mmCIF file of C-alpha atoms in Angstrom:
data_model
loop_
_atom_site.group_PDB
_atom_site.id
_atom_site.type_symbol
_atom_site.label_atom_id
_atom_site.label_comp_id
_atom_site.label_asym_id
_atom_site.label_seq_id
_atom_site.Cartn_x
_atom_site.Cartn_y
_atom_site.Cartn_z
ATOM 1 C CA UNK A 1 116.732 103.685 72.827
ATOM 2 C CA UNK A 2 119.439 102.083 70.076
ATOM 3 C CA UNK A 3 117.161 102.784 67.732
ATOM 4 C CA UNK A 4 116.598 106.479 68.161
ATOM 5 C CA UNK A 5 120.295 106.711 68.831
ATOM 6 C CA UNK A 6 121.240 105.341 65.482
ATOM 7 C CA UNK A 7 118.406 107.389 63.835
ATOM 8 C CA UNK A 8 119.721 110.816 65.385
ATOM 9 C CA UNK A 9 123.075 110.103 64.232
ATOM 10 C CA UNK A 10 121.535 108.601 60.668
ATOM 11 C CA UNK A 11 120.394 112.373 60.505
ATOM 12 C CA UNK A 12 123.822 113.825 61.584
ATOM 13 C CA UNK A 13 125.134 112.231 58.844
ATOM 14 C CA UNK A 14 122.266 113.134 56.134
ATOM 15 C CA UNK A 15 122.617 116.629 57.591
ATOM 16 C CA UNK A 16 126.040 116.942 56.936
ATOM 17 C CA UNK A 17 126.257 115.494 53.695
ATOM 18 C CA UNK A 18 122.886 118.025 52.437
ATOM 19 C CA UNK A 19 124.948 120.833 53.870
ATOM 20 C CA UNK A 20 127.452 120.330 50.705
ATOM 21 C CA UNK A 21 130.685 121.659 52.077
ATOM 22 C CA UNK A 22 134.159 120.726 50.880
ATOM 23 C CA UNK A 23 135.719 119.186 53.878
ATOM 24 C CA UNK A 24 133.665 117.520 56.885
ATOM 25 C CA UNK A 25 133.318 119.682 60.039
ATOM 26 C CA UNK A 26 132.763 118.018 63.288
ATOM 27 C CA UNK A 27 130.726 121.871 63.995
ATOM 28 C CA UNK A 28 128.160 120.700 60.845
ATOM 29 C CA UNK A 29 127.934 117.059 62.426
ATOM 30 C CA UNK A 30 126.571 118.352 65.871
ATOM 31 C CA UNK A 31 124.374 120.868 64.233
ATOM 32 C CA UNK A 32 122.675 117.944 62.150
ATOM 33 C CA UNK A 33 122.729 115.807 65.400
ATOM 34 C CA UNK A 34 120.945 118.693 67.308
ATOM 35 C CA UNK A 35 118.655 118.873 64.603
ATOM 36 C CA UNK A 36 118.005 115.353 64.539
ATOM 37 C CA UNK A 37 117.530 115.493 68.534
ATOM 38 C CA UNK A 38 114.833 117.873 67.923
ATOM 39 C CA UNK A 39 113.012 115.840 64.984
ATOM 40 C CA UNK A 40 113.360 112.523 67.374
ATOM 41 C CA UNK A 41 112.055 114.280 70.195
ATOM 42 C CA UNK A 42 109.200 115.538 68.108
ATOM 43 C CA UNK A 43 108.310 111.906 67.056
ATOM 44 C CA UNK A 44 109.313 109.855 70.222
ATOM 45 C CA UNK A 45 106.069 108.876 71.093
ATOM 46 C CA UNK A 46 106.077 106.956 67.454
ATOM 47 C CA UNK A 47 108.494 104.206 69.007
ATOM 48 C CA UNK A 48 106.920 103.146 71.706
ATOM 49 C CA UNK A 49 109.914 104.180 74.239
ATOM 50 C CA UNK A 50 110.596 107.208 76.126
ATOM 51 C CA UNK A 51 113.124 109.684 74.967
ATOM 52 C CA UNK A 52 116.749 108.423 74.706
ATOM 53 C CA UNK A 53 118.406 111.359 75.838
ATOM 54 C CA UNK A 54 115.991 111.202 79.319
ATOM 55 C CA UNK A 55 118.055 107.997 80.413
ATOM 56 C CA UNK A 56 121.318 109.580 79.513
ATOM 57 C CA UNK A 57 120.795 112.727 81.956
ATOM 58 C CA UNK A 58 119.335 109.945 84.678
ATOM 59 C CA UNK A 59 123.498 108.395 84.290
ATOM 60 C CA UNK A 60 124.749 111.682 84.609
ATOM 61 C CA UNK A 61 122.657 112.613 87.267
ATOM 62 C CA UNK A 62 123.426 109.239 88.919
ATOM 63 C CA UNK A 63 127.164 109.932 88.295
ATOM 64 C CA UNK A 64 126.582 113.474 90.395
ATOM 65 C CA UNK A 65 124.806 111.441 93.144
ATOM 66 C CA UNK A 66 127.674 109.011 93.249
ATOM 67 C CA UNK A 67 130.268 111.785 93.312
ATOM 68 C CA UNK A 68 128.471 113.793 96.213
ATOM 69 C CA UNK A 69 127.989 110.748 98.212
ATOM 70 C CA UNK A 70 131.239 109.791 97.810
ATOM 71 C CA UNK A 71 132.892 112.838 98.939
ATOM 72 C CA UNK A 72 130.773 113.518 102.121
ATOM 73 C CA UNK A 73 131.549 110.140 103.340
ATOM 74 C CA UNK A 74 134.997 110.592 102.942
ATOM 75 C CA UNK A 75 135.218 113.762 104.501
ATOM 76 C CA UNK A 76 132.943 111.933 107.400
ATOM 77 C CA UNK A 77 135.750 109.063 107.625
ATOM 78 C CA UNK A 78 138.499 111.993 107.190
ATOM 79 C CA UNK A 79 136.878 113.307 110.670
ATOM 80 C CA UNK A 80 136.779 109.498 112.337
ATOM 81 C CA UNK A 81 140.240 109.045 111.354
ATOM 82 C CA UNK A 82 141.703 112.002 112.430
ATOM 83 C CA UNK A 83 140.032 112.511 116.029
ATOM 84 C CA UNK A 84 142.415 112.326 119.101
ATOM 85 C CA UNK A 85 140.446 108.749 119.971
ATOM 86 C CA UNK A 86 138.528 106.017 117.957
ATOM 87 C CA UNK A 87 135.231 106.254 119.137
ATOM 88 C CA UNK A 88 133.303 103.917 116.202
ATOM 89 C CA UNK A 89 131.522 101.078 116.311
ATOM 90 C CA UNK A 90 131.378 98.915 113.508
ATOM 91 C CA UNK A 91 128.696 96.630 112.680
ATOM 92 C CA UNK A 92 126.328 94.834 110.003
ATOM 93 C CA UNK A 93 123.120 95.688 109.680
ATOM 94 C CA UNK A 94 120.301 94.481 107.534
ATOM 95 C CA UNK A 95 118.840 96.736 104.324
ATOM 96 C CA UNK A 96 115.901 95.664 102.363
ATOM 97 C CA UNK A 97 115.850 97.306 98.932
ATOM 98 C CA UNK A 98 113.019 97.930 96.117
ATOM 99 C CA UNK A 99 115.149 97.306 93.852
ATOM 100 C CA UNK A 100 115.074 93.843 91.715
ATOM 101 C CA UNK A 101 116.578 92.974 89.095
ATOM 102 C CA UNK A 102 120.024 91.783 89.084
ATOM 103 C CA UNK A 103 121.847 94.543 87.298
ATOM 104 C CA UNK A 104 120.069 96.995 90.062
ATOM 105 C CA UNK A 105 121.216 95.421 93.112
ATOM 106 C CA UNK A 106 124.379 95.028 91.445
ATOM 107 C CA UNK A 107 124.944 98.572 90.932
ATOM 108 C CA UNK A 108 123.736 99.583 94.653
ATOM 109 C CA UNK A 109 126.077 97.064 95.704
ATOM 110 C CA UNK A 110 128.830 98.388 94.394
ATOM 111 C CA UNK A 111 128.234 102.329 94.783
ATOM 112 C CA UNK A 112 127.806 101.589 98.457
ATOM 113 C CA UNK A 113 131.581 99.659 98.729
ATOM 114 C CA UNK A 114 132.710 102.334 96.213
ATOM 115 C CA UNK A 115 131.976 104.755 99.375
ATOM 116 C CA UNK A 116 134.491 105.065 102.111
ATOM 117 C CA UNK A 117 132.999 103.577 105.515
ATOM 118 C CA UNK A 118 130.618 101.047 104.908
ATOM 119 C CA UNK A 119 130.740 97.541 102.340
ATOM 120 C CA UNK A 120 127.817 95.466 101.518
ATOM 121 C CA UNK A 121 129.391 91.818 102.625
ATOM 122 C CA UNK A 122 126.361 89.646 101.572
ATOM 123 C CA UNK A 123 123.207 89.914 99.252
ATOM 124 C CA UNK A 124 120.357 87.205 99.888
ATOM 125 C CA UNK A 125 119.588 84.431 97.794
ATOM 126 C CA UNK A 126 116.128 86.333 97.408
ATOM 127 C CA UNK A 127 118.403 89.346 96.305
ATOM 128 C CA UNK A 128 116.129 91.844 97.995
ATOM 129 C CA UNK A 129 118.126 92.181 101.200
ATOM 130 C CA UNK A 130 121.409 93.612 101.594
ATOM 131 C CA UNK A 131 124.113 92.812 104.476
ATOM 132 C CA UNK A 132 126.020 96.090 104.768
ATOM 133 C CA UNK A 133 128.651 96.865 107.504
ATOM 134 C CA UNK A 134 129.162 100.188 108.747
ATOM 135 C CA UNK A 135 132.539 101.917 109.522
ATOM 136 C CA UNK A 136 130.608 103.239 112.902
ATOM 137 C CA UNK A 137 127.188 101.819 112.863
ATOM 138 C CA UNK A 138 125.738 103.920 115.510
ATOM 139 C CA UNK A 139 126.431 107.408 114.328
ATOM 140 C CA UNK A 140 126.776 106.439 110.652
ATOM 141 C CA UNK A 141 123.576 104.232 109.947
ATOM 142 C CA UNK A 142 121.025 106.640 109.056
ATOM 143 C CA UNK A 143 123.676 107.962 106.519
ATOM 144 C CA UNK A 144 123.929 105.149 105.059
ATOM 145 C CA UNK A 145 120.427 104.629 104.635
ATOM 146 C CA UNK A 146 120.131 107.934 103.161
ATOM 147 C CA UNK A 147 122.283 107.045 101.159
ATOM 148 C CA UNK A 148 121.100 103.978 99.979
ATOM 149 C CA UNK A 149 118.082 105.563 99.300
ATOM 150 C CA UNK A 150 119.303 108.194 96.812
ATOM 151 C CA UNK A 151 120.861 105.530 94.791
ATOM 152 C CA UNK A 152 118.066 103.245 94.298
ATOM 153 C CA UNK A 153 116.005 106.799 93.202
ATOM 154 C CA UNK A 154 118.255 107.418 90.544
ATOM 155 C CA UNK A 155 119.497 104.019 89.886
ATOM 156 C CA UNK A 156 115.710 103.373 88.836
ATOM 157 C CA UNK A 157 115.597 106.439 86.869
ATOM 158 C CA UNK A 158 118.336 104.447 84.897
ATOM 159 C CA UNK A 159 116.852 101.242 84.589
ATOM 160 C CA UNK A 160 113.442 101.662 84.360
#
């Protein structure tokens, strides 16, 4: 991924300086790094790696995910906070993840305490299982599950 990265913008570069102008032009830059996009997409296949730019939209796609999740759960705390009476039940419940390396769980980890309403307290040693606890376990868990779910979807996209 570096290396196409550092090849697209080696073409930027040889673009703009072919294009013989008299002052540099960010506008001439892109164009060359579009170009080279398009030549590097052509000839992926010749590195032995997938596309660079494929991981970039999984980020941003992850960064979306994040930024949904993050405000549905607040509007669902918004709601628990602001009834008449406190009707939640917290509790910890037990999650086991596909995900497995330690930059994966890492990332779940903290996405899920990012979100209002729920905190993963404890990983296991094995680092498959996660120890979350739930603003209102009963109502809430299946969200959070869902949740969970979409992030190790994309968070794989990322990593893998």
């Amino acid at each position: 991924m570096r290396a196409q990265l550092l090849l697209n913008v080696m073409i930027a570069f040889l673009w703009m300086l072919l294009m013989d102008e008299d002052e540099v032009r960010v506008t001439t830059f892109f164009a060359g790094f579009l170009v080279g996009m398009g030549i590097i997409f052509l000839m992926h296949r010749f590195f032995g790696t997938q596309f660079y730019l494929r991981r970039l939209i999984a980020c941003i796609k992850l960064l979306f995910i994040f930024i949904s999740e993050l405000v549905q759960s607040s509007i669902l705390v918004l709601k628990q906070i602001l009834s008449p009476t406190l009707k939640i039940q917290p509790g910890i419940f037990r999650y086991e993840t596909v995900l497995e390396s330690d930059i994966e769980i890492t990332m779940i980890s903290l996405l899920l305490t990012l979100t209002p309403g729920s905190v993963v307290m404890e990983v296991a040693p094995e680092g498959s299982v996660l120890f979350v606890h739930a603003m209102d376990v009963e109502e809430e868990r299946g969200a959070i599950i869902s949740q969970l779910k979409n992030y190790e979807k994309a968070i794989m996209e990322v990593t893998r």
